[in-house]
Amino acid sequence: MIDSGLKIGVLSRRAPIGQTEDLRTTVEHVGGLTRVLPALAEFARVDWTALTTQSQIGFPARYSFSKISGQNHKNEISIFLVEVNSSEISQMDWFNTHYTWLLMHDIPIPATARFDLGAILKSIQSLCQAMATKCVDASNDGYLVNDFQLSQVPAALKLLEPQKPVSFFLHTPWPKTQPQNDFALKILKFLAIGMLGADVIEFQTQNDLQAFERFVIDHLSDTAFDSKLYVNPVSIAVQDLQQQFLSHATSINLADDDISYVHIARSDPIKNTLAAIEAFTAVTGKINDAKSRRYLDVFIVPSRQQWPEYQTLLADIATCVDTCNSHLSSHAYTPIRLHIGNDYERASRALARYDYLISCSVADGLNLVVKEGAILNNR
């Protein structure tokens, strides 16, 4: 590795740190950051700071991304786990999962429960301030903050280091419909005011940028800000992707006449995995074609396993695969094949061979899998 002299502090809610069954440290997928930061490390040292999840309590505080992943970059990516008040972070995760995430995706939020919204937002702000304080480093040349869970971090960083540039990337959409009640409006104002502490705010699509801009004009007209807004969808390094594919020879066991369906996703409700499996079963059960066999390869990367809802979903996916395979038992093969884990090489082989790629919802950004599939597929 070489020292470029440039150093960037990156902050996210989750870190790509997990453990295998034999308790070895492994890299887990964390949205676009898992792909973006290795590219950034070609130009700068990266200090990646994330809040410790419930399942990571007791883990070491510092990791080397290169040592865990086996990938070499021109500059080091150091990963730091920051522990904060566990009850407060559990409350923040619960609130963001059940209210904020739905709101951001234009999904109706539940009826307001009996809790103090002001107290919850104040607690989230306090957590973000604590995280900003712990990651501030005089050697950093700037900061990149990722996603709505840390919306209050840009403003906190600016108070601590006003001369350092801060960028905020909104990985989720910004709602396209105006809120219909004060509860939702307060949440969105809270998010927007914190985000506006950044020098640059980046969105996945032009529609998200325009929706955010309209919201600020309509609801925060008295708020002074100098933030620049840009569209910056996570991109693909085409040559690197193709070279990685060529360097691996993992087989996916398909004959030339076999018809391949592929679904690659995190174990997350927004990925519609259960619906994809059931739809494949319904279609395949109606087709009587002795000339070809149909396969659905489901690649699932476990996500947010500290939450019971996500643990249940992973179990439901496995059960659904077994149930649907039993309905297709008249075939002399197992049509649905479930692959759990972050097997990037085998998933790449599947993307090169598929006939049909089943993607997640448009609201979730049609993620990187669609772009990679378009590049790798040769069918």
PDB file of N, CA and C in Angstrom, residues 61-158:
ATOM      1  N   ALA A  61     -12.495  -3.009  18.424  1.00  0.00           N
ATOM      2  CA  ALA A  61     -12.930  -1.690  17.974  1.00  0.00           C
ATOM      3  C   ALA A  61     -12.368  -1.305  16.613  1.00  0.00           C
ATOM      4  N   ARG A  62     -11.312  -1.984  16.139  1.00  0.00           N
ATOM      5  CA  ARG A  62     -10.682  -1.585  14.879  1.00  0.00           C
ATOM      6  C   ARG A  62     -10.384  -2.808  14.008  1.00  0.00           C
ATOM      7  N   TYR A  63     -10.562  -2.642  12.685  1.00  0.00           N
ATOM      8  CA  TYR A  63     -10.316  -3.697  11.722  1.00  0.00           C
ATOM      9  C   TYR A  63      -9.627  -3.129  10.488  1.00  0.00           C
ATOM     10  N   SER A  64      -8.957  -3.997   9.754  1.00  0.00           N
ATOM     11  CA  SER A  64      -8.416  -3.655   8.441  1.00  0.00           C
ATOM     12  C   SER A  64      -9.289  -4.324   7.389  1.00  0.00           C
ATOM     13  N   PHE A  65      -9.920  -3.523   6.549  1.00  0.00           N
ATOM     14  CA  PHE A  65     -10.800  -4.056   5.505  1.00  0.00           C
ATOM     15  C   PHE A  65     -10.033  -5.004   4.587  1.00  0.00           C
ATOM     16  N   SER A  66      -8.813  -4.644   4.249  1.00  0.00           N
ATOM     17  CA  SER A  66      -8.015  -5.463   3.330  1.00  0.00           C
ATOM     18  C   SER A  66      -7.709  -6.833   3.913  1.00  0.00           C
ATOM     19  N   LYS A  67      -7.360  -6.878   5.192  1.00  0.00           N
ATOM     20  CA  LYS A  67      -7.029  -8.158   5.811  1.00  0.00           C
ATOM     21  C   LYS A  67      -8.245  -9.074   5.886  1.00  0.00           C
ATOM     22  N   ILE A  68      -9.403  -8.507   6.146  1.00  0.00           N
ATOM     23  CA  ILE A  68     -10.610  -9.330   6.268  1.00  0.00           C
ATOM     24  C   ILE A  68     -11.073  -9.820   4.900  1.00  0.00           C
ATOM     25  N   SER A  69     -11.076  -8.911   3.917  1.00  0.00           N
ATOM     26  CA  SER A  69     -11.633  -9.225   2.607  1.00  0.00           C
ATOM     27  C   SER A  69     -10.652  -9.926   1.684  1.00  0.00           C
ATOM     28  N   GLY A  70      -9.339  -9.768   1.972  1.00  0.00           N
ATOM     29  CA  GLY A  70      -8.337 -10.315   1.071  1.00  0.00           C
ATOM     30  C   GLY A  70      -8.112  -9.455  -0.156  1.00  0.00           C
ATOM     31  N   GLN A  71      -8.738  -8.276  -0.193  1.00  0.00           N
ATOM     32  CA  GLN A  71      -8.573  -7.347  -1.315  1.00  0.00           C
ATOM     33  C   GLN A  71      -7.482  -6.329  -0.980  1.00  0.00           C
ATOM     34  N   ASN A  72      -6.656  -6.035  -1.953  1.00  0.00           N
ATOM     35  CA  ASN A  72      -5.607  -5.041  -1.765  1.00  0.00           C
ATOM     36  C   ASN A  72      -5.959  -3.750  -2.488  1.00  0.00           C
ATOM     37  N   HIS A  73      -5.740  -2.630  -1.806  1.00  0.00           N
ATOM     38  CA  HIS A  73      -6.003  -1.321  -2.378  1.00  0.00           C
ATOM     39  C   HIS A  73      -4.761  -0.453  -2.205  1.00  0.00           C
ATOM     40  N   LYS A  74      -4.700   0.621  -2.943  1.00  0.00           N
ATOM     41  CA  LYS A  74      -3.534   1.494  -2.859  1.00  0.00           C
ATOM     42  C   LYS A  74      -3.414   2.127  -1.480  1.00  0.00           C
ATOM     43  N   ASN A  75      -4.541   2.344  -0.813  1.00  0.00           N
ATOM     44  CA  ASN A  75      -4.550   2.944   0.512  1.00  0.00           C
ATOM     45  C   ASN A  75      -5.378   2.087   1.465  1.00  0.00           C
ATOM     46  N   GLU A  76      -5.092   2.215   2.736  1.00  0.00           N
ATOM     47  CA  GLU A  76      -5.738   1.400   3.766  1.00  0.00           C
ATOM     48  C   GLU A  76      -7.170   1.878   4.030  1.00  0.00           C
ATOM     49  N   ILE A  77      -8.066   0.912   4.252  1.00  0.00           N
ATOM     50  CA  ILE A  77      -9.407   1.188   4.780  1.00  0.00           C
ATOM     51  C   ILE A  77      -9.446   0.624   6.195  1.00  0.00           C
ATOM     52  N   SER A  78      -9.505   1.512   7.168  1.00  0.00           N
ATOM     53  CA  SER A  78      -9.616   1.100   8.568  1.00  0.00           C
ATOM     54  C   SER A  78     -11.066   1.218   9.003  1.00  0.00           C
ATOM     55  N   ILE A  79     -11.574   0.196   9.674  1.00  0.00           N
ATOM     56  CA  ILE A  79     -12.960   0.182  10.126  1.00  0.00           C
ATOM     57  C   ILE A  79     -12.996   0.274  11.644  1.00  0.00           C
ATOM     58  N   PHE A  80     -13.784   1.201  12.162  1.00  0.00           N
ATOM     59  CA  PHE A  80     -13.894   1.419  13.599  1.00  0.00           C
ATOM     60  C   PHE A  80     -15.343   1.203  14.035  1.00  0.00           C
ATOM     61  N   LEU A  81     -15.530   0.413  15.084  1.00  0.00           N
ATOM     62  CA  LEU A  81     -16.849   0.217  15.682  1.00  0.00           C
ATOM     63  C   LEU A  81     -16.967   1.094  16.919  1.00  0.00           C
ATOM     64  N   VAL A  82     -17.986   1.948  16.938  1.00  0.00           N
ATOM     65  CA  VAL A  82     -18.182   2.873  18.043  1.00  0.00           C
ATOM     66  C   VAL A  82     -19.365   2.406  18.882  1.00  0.00           C
ATOM     67  N   GLU A  83     -19.147   2.184  20.158  1.00  0.00           N
ATOM     68  CA  GLU A  83     -20.231   1.786  21.061  1.00  0.00           C
ATOM     69  C   GLU A  83     -20.840   3.020  21.712  1.00  0.00           C
ATOM     70  N   VAL A  84     -22.157   3.093  21.670  1.00  0.00           N
ATOM     71  CA  VAL A  84     -22.900   4.155  22.334  1.00  0.00           C
ATOM     72  C   VAL A  84     -23.955   3.491  23.213  1.00  0.00           C
ATOM     73  N   ASN A  85     -24.800   4.282  23.824  1.00  0.00           N
ATOM     74  CA  ASN A  85     -25.831   3.751  24.708  1.00  0.00           C
ATOM     75  C   ASN A  85     -26.693   2.724  23.971  1.00  0.00           C
ATOM     76  N   SER A  86     -26.673   1.472  24.419  1.00  0.00           N
ATOM     77  CA  SER A  86     -27.341   0.391  23.695  1.00  0.00           C
ATOM     78  C   SER A  86     -28.857   0.562  23.641  1.00  0.00           C
ATOM     79  N   SER A  87     -29.462   1.050  24.725  1.00  0.00           N
ATOM     80  CA  SER A  87     -30.918   1.234  24.716  1.00  0.00           C
ATOM     81  C   SER A  87     -31.321   2.353  23.755  1.00  0.00           C
ATOM     82  N   GLU A  88     -30.500   3.404  23.687  1.00  0.00           N
ATOM     83  CA  GLU A  88     -30.808   4.504  22.778  1.00  0.00           C
ATOM     84  C   GLU A  88     -30.661   4.089  21.312  1.00  0.00           C
ATOM     85  N   ILE A  89     -29.632   3.315  21.024  1.00  0.00           N
ATOM     86  CA  ILE A  89     -29.454   2.897  19.630  1.00  0.00           C
ATOM     87  C   ILE A  89     -30.522   1.888  19.226  1.00  0.00           C
ATOM     88  N   SER A  90     -30.974   1.058  20.147  1.00  0.00           N
ATOM     89  CA  SER A  90     -32.081   0.144  19.858  1.00  0.00           C
ATOM     90  C   SER A  90     -33.349   0.922  19.570  1.00  0.00           C
ATOM     91  N   GLN A  91     -33.577   1.976  20.356  1.00  0.00           N
ATOM     92  CA  GLN A  91     -34.740   2.829  20.126  1.00  0.00           C
ATOM     93  C   GLN A  91     -34.649   3.514  18.766  1.00  0.00           C
ATOM     94  N   MET A  92     -33.456   4.008  18.405  1.00  0.00           N
ATOM     95  CA  MET A  92     -33.265   4.665  17.125  1.00  0.00           C
ATOM     96  C   MET A  92     -33.535   3.698  15.978  1.00  0.00           C
ATOM     97  N   ASP A  93     -32.985   2.474  16.069  1.00  0.00           N
ATOM     98  CA  ASP A  93     -33.194   1.492  15.011  1.00  0.00           C
ATOM     99  C   ASP A  93     -34.668   1.124  14.889  1.00  0.00           C
ATOM    100  N   TRP A  94     -35.321   0.951  16.034  1.00  0.00           N
ATOM    101  CA  TRP A  94     -36.754   0.611  16.002  1.00  0.00           C
ATOM    102  C   TRP A  94     -37.549   1.726  15.328  1.00  0.00           C
ATOM    103  N   PHE A  95     -37.292   2.961  15.700  1.00  0.00           N
ATOM    104  CA  PHE A  95     -38.038   4.088  15.141  1.00  0.00           C
ATOM    105  C   PHE A  95     -37.781   4.217  13.645  1.00  0.00           C
ATOM    106  N   ASN A  96     -36.514   4.105  13.231  1.00  0.00           N
ATOM    107  CA  ASN A  96     -36.191   4.243  11.813  1.00  0.00           C
ATOM    108  C   ASN A  96     -36.786   3.119  10.981  1.00  0.00           C
ATOM    109  N   THR A  97     -36.826   1.906  11.540  1.00  0.00           N
ATOM    110  CA  THR A  97     -37.382   0.768  10.813  1.00  0.00           C
ATOM    111  C   THR A  97     -38.888   0.885  10.646  1.00  0.00           C
ATOM    112  N   HIS A  98     -39.586   1.319  11.699  1.00  0.00           N
ATOM    113  CA  HIS A  98     -41.048   1.307  11.698  1.00  0.00           C
ATOM    114  C   HIS A  98     -41.696   2.610  11.247  1.00  0.00           C
ATOM    115  N   TYR A  99     -40.930   3.694  11.183  1.00  0.00           N
ATOM    116  CA  TYR A  99     -41.500   4.982  10.793  1.00  0.00           C
ATOM    117  C   TYR A  99     -40.706   5.668   9.682  1.00  0.00           C
ATOM    118  N   THR A 100     -39.437   5.967   9.950  1.00  0.00           N
ATOM    119  CA  THR A 100     -38.677   6.785   8.999  1.00  0.00           C
ATOM    120  C   THR A 100     -38.500   6.090   7.659  1.00  0.00           C
ATOM    121  N   TRP A 101     -38.105   4.822   7.672  1.00  0.00           N
ATOM    122  CA  TRP A 101     -37.878   4.115   6.411  1.00  0.00           C
ATOM    123  C   TRP A 101     -39.144   4.086   5.565  1.00  0.00           C
ATOM    124  N   LEU A 102     -40.285   3.786   6.194  1.00  0.00           N
ATOM    125  CA  LEU A 102     -41.552   3.766   5.460  1.00  0.00           C
ATOM    126  C   LEU A 102     -41.851   5.130   4.858  1.00  0.00           C
ATOM    127  N   LEU A 103     -41.646   6.159   5.648  1.00  0.00           N
ATOM    128  CA  LEU A 103     -41.926   7.526   5.196  1.00  0.00           C
ATOM    129  C   LEU A 103     -41.065   7.884   3.994  1.00  0.00           C
ATOM    130  N   MET A 104     -39.787   7.509   4.036  1.00  0.00           N
ATOM    131  CA  MET A 104     -38.877   7.838   2.943  1.00  0.00           C
ATOM    132  C   MET A 104     -39.274   7.145   1.639  1.00  0.00           C
ATOM    133  N   HIS A 105     -39.927   5.989   1.740  1.00  0.00           N
ATOM    134  CA  HIS A 105     -40.319   5.228   0.557  1.00  0.00           C
ATOM    135  C   HIS A 105     -41.774   5.467   0.162  1.00  0.00           C
ATOM    136  N   ASP A 106     -42.373   6.542   0.682  1.00  0.00           N
ATOM    137  CA  ASP A 106     -43.758   6.874   0.347  1.00  0.00           C
ATOM    138  C   ASP A 106     -44.728   5.766   0.722  1.00  0.00           C
ATOM    139  N   ILE A 107     -44.412   5.048   1.799  1.00  0.00           N
ATOM    140  CA  ILE A 107     -45.291   4.014   2.321  1.00  0.00           C
ATOM    141  C   ILE A 107     -45.995   4.579   3.561  1.00  0.00           C
ATOM    142  N   PRO A 108     -47.311   4.398   3.689  1.00  0.00           N
ATOM    143  CA  PRO A 108     -48.019   4.940   4.858  1.00  0.00           C
ATOM    144  C   PRO A 108     -47.400   4.438   6.162  1.00  0.00           C
ATOM    145  N   ILE A 109     -47.183   5.352   7.086  1.00  0.00           N
ATOM    146  CA  ILE A 109     -46.627   4.964   8.377  1.00  0.00           C
ATOM    147  C   ILE A 109     -47.757   4.565   9.320  1.00  0.00           C
ATOM    148  N   PRO A 110     -47.455   3.757  10.348  1.00  0.00           N
ATOM    149  CA  PRO A 110     -48.502   3.328  11.284  1.00  0.00           C
ATOM    150  C   PRO A 110     -49.114   4.513  12.022  1.00  0.00           C
ATOM    151  N   ALA A 111     -50.277   4.277  12.557  1.00  0.00           N
ATOM    152  CA  ALA A 111     -50.898   5.304  13.400  1.00  0.00           C
ATOM    153  C   ALA A 111     -49.949   5.647  14.537  1.00  0.00           C
ATOM    154  N   THR A 112     -49.871   6.905  14.862  1.00  0.00           N
ATOM    155  CA  THR A 112     -48.927   7.366  15.873  1.00  0.00           C
ATOM    156  C   THR A 112     -49.169   6.674  17.211  1.00  0.00           C
ATOM    157  N   ALA A 113     -48.147   6.026  17.696  1.00  0.00           N
ATOM    158  CA  ALA A 113     -48.252   5.361  18.995  1.00  0.00           C
ATOM    159  C   ALA A 113     -48.079   6.393  20.109  1.00  0.00           C
ATOM    160  N   ARG A 114     -48.248   5.929  21.327  1.00  0.00           N
ATOM    161  CA  ARG A 114     -48.119   6.843  22.471  1.00  0.00           C
ATOM    162  C   ARG A 114     -46.658   6.940  22.886  1.00  0.00           C
ATOM    163  N   PHE A 115     -45.905   7.729  22.170  1.00  0.00           N
ATOM    164  CA  PHE A 115     -44.527   7.995  22.576  1.00  0.00           C
ATOM    165  C   PHE A 115     -44.219   9.446  22.265  1.00  0.00           C
ATOM    166  N   ASP A 116     -43.188   9.929  22.896  1.00  0.00           N
ATOM    167  CA  ASP A 116     -42.788  11.322  22.769  1.00  0.00           C
ATOM    168  C   ASP A 116     -41.853  11.451  21.570  1.00  0.00           C
ATOM    169  N   LEU A 117     -42.373  11.945  20.444  1.00  0.00           N
ATOM    170  CA  LEU A 117     -41.572  12.080  19.233  1.00  0.00           C
ATOM    171  C   LEU A 117     -40.382  13.001  19.466  1.00  0.00           C
ATOM    172  N   GLY A 118     -40.619  14.104  20.168  1.00  0.00           N
ATOM    173  CA  GLY A 118     -39.534  15.043  20.437  1.00  0.00           C
ATOM    174  C   GLY A 118     -38.387  14.397  21.187  1.00  0.00           C
ATOM    175  N   ALA A 119     -38.710  13.538  22.149  1.00  0.00           N
ATOM    176  CA  ALA A 119     -37.671  12.875  22.934  1.00  0.00           C
ATOM    177  C   ALA A 119     -36.878  11.894  22.069  1.00  0.00           C
ATOM    178  N   ILE A 120     -37.567  11.177  21.163  1.00  0.00           N
ATOM    179  CA  ILE A 120     -36.880  10.230  20.287  1.00  0.00           C
ATOM    180  C   ILE A 120     -35.936  10.968  19.337  1.00  0.00           C
ATOM    181  N   LEU A 121     -36.421  12.057  18.740  1.00  0.00           N
ATOM    182  CA  LEU A 121     -35.571  12.819  17.819  1.00  0.00           C
ATOM    183  C   LEU A 121     -34.388  13.439  18.552  1.00  0.00           C
ATOM    184  N   LYS A 122     -34.600  13.876  19.774  1.00  0.00           N
ATOM    185  CA  LYS A 122     -33.503  14.430  20.564  1.00  0.00           C
ATOM    186  C   LYS A 122     -32.469  13.361  20.877  1.00  0.00           C
ATOM    187  N   SER A 123     -32.937  12.136  21.141  1.00  0.00           N
ATOM    188  CA  SER A 123     -32.024  11.033  21.421  1.00  0.00           C
ATOM    189  C   SER A 123     -31.202  10.682  20.183  1.00  0.00           C
ATOM    190  N   ILE A 124     -31.847  10.657  19.005  1.00  0.00           N
ATOM    191  CA  ILE A 124     -31.132  10.389  17.757  1.00  0.00           C
ATOM    192  C   ILE A 124     -30.081  11.458  17.506  1.00  0.00           C
ATOM    193  N   GLN A 125     -30.442  12.701  17.743  1.00  0.00           N
ATOM    194  CA  GLN A 125     -29.492  13.795  17.565  1.00  0.00           C
ATOM    195  C   GLN A 125     -28.293  13.636  18.500  1.00  0.00           C
ATOM    196  N   SER A 126     -28.557  13.226  19.741  1.00  0.00           N
ATOM    197  CA  SER A 126     -27.495  13.024  20.713  1.00  0.00           C
ATOM    198  C   SER A 126     -26.544  11.899  20.275  1.00  0.00           C
ATOM    199  N   LEU A 127     -27.106  10.800  19.742  1.00  0.00           N
ATOM    200  CA  LEU A 127     -26.283   9.702  19.253  1.00  0.00           C
ATOM    201  C   LEU A 127     -25.403  10.147  18.091  1.00  0.00           C
ATOM    202  N   CYS A 128     -25.979  10.911  17.173  1.00  0.00           N
ATOM    203  CA  CYS A 128     -25.218  11.388  16.021  1.00  0.00           C
ATOM    204  C   CYS A 128     -24.096  12.338  16.460  1.00  0.00           C
ATOM    205  N   GLN A 129     -24.379  13.165  17.453  1.00  0.00           N
ATOM    206  CA  GLN A 129     -23.343  14.075  17.972  1.00  0.00           C
ATOM    207  C   GLN A 129     -22.215  13.295  18.627  1.00  0.00           C
ATOM    208  N   ALA A 130     -22.571  12.254  19.372  1.00  0.00           N
ATOM    209  CA  ALA A 130     -21.551  11.422  20.015  1.00  0.00           C
ATOM    210  C   ALA A 130     -20.687  10.715  18.975  1.00  0.00           C
ATOM    211  N   MET A 131     -21.320  10.228  17.908  1.00  0.00           N
ATOM    212  CA  MET A 131     -20.571   9.557  16.852  1.00  0.00           C
ATOM    213  C   MET A 131     -19.626  10.531  16.153  1.00  0.00           C
ATOM    214  N   ALA A 132     -20.118  11.730  15.858  1.00  0.00           N
ATOM    215  CA  ALA A 132     -19.284  12.740  15.204  1.00  0.00           C
ATOM    216  C   ALA A 132     -18.084  13.081  16.074  1.00  0.00           C
ATOM    217  N   THR A 133     -18.309  13.215  17.367  1.00  0.00           N
ATOM    218  CA  THR A 133     -17.221  13.561  18.286  1.00  0.00           C
ATOM    219  C   THR A 133     -16.140  12.488  18.300  1.00  0.00           C
ATOM    220  N   LYS A 134     -16.552  11.213  18.253  1.00  0.00           N
ATOM    221  CA  LYS A 134     -15.596  10.119  18.345  1.00  0.00           C
ATOM    222  C   LYS A 134     -14.820   9.899  17.048  1.00  0.00           C
ATOM    223  N   CYS A 135     -15.350  10.358  15.918  1.00  0.00           N
ATOM    224  CA  CYS A 135     -14.658  10.099  14.652  1.00  0.00           C
ATOM    225  C   CYS A 135     -13.839  11.293  14.168  1.00  0.00           C
ATOM    226  N   VAL A 136     -13.994  12.445  14.814  1.00  0.00           N
ATOM    227  CA  VAL A 136     -13.243  13.629  14.398  1.00  0.00           C
ATOM    228  C   VAL A 136     -11.746  13.383  14.573  1.00  0.00           C
ATOM    229  N   ASP A 137     -10.989  13.704  13.530  1.00  0.00           N
ATOM    230  CA  ASP A 137      -9.544  13.489  13.539  1.00  0.00           C
ATOM    231  C   ASP A 137      -8.909  14.647  12.776  1.00  0.00           C
ATOM    232  N   ALA A 138      -7.925  15.277  13.401  1.00  0.00           N
ATOM    233  CA  ALA A 138      -7.279  16.431  12.771  1.00  0.00           C
ATOM    234  C   ALA A 138      -6.620  16.073  11.451  1.00  0.00           C
ATOM    235  N   SER A 139      -6.279  14.780  11.257  1.00  0.00           N
ATOM    236  CA  SER A 139      -5.613  14.368  10.019  1.00  0.00           C
ATOM    237  C   SER A 139      -6.589  14.118   8.870  1.00  0.00           C
ATOM    238  N   ASN A 140      -7.901  14.135   9.155  1.00  0.00           N
ATOM    239  CA  ASN A 140      -8.887  13.935   8.096  1.00  0.00           C
ATOM    240  C   ASN A 140      -8.973  15.181   7.212  1.00  0.00           C
ATOM    241  N   ASP A 141      -9.068  14.955   5.909  1.00  0.00           N
ATOM    242  CA  ASP A 141      -9.224  16.073   4.972  1.00  0.00           C
ATOM    243  C   ASP A 141     -10.690  16.380   4.694  1.00  0.00           C
ATOM    244  N   GLY A 142     -11.578  15.492   5.064  1.00  0.00           N
ATOM    245  CA  GLY A 142     -13.001  15.705   4.860  1.00  0.00           C
ATOM    246  C   GLY A 142     -13.781  14.494   5.318  1.00  0.00           C
ATOM    247  N   TYR A 143     -15.121  14.569   5.194  1.00  0.00           N
ATOM    248  CA  TYR A 143     -15.983  13.512   5.719  1.00  0.00           C
ATOM    249  C   TYR A 143     -17.081  13.160   4.711  1.00  0.00           C
ATOM    250  N   LEU A 144     -17.421  11.885   4.681  1.00  0.00           N
ATOM    251  CA  LEU A 144     -18.548  11.383   3.900  1.00  0.00           C
ATOM    252  C   LEU A 144     -19.489  10.663   4.857  1.00  0.00           C
ATOM    253  N   VAL A 145     -20.739  11.101   4.899  1.00  0.00           N
ATOM    254  CA  VAL A 145     -21.743  10.518   5.802  1.00  0.00           C
ATOM    255  C   VAL A 145     -22.795   9.823   4.947  1.00  0.00           C
ATOM    256  N   ASN A 146     -23.189   8.620   5.367  1.00  0.00           N
ATOM    257  CA  ASN A 146     -24.079   7.796   4.545  1.00  0.00           C
ATOM    258  C   ASN A 146     -25.421   7.533   5.214  1.00  0.00           C
ATOM    259  N   ASP A 147     -26.472   7.960   4.554  1.00  0.00           N
ATOM    260  CA  ASP A 147     -27.876   7.596   4.769  1.00  0.00           C
ATOM    261  C   ASP A 147     -28.564   8.264   5.962  1.00  0.00           C
ATOM    262  N   PHE A 148     -29.898   8.133   5.945  1.00  0.00           N
ATOM    263  CA  PHE A 148     -30.760   8.955   6.787  1.00  0.00           C
ATOM    264  C   PHE A 148     -30.591   8.690   8.279  1.00  0.00           C
ATOM    265  N   GLN A 149     -30.136   7.487   8.669  1.00  0.00           N
ATOM    266  CA  GLN A 149     -29.965   7.208  10.096  1.00  0.00           C
ATOM    267  C   GLN A 149     -29.004   8.189  10.748  1.00  0.00           C
ATOM    268  N   LEU A 150     -28.064   8.723   9.973  1.00  0.00           N
ATOM    269  CA  LEU A 150     -27.057   9.662  10.489  1.00  0.00           C
ATOM    270  C   LEU A 150     -27.291  11.066   9.949  1.00  0.00           C
ATOM    271  N   SER A 151     -28.539  11.422   9.750  1.00  0.00           N
ATOM    272  CA  SER A 151     -28.858  12.728   9.162  1.00  0.00           C
ATOM    273  C   SER A 151     -28.356  13.896  10.000  1.00  0.00           C
ATOM    274  N   GLN A 152     -28.172  13.696  11.305  1.00  0.00           N
ATOM    275  CA  GLN A 152     -27.741  14.789  12.174  1.00  0.00           C
ATOM    276  C   GLN A 152     -26.219  14.908  12.287  1.00  0.00           C
ATOM    277  N   VAL A 153     -25.501  13.954  11.697  1.00  0.00           N
ATOM    278  CA  VAL A 153     -24.043  13.978  11.780  1.00  0.00           C
ATOM    279  C   VAL A 153     -23.418  15.147  11.029  1.00  0.00           C
ATOM    280  N   PRO A 154     -23.877  15.494   9.806  1.00  0.00           N
ATOM    281  CA  PRO A 154     -23.245  16.624   9.112  1.00  0.00           C
ATOM    282  C   PRO A 154     -23.227  17.910   9.926  1.00  0.00           C
ATOM    283  N   ALA A 155     -24.350  18.247  10.537  1.00  0.00           N
ATOM    284  CA  ALA A 155     -24.411  19.469  11.347  1.00  0.00           C
ATOM    285  C   ALA A 155     -23.460  19.368  12.537  1.00  0.00           C
ATOM    286  N   ALA A 156     -23.372  18.181  13.156  1.00  0.00           N
ATOM    287  CA  ALA A 156     -22.476  18.001  14.302  1.00  0.00           C
ATOM    288  C   ALA A 156     -21.018  18.127  13.877  1.00  0.00           C
ATOM    289  N   LEU A 157     -20.667  17.562  12.724  1.00  0.00           N
ATOM    290  CA  LEU A 157     -19.293  17.662  12.236  1.00  0.00           C
ATOM    291  C   LEU A 157     -18.909  19.104  11.934  1.00  0.00           C
ATOM    292  N   LYS A 158     -19.860  19.857  11.389  1.00  0.00           N
ATOM    293  CA  LYS A 158     -19.577  21.245  11.033  1.00  0.00           C
ATOM    294  C   LYS A 158     -19.321  22.103  12.275  1.00  0.00           C
TER     295      LYS A 158
END
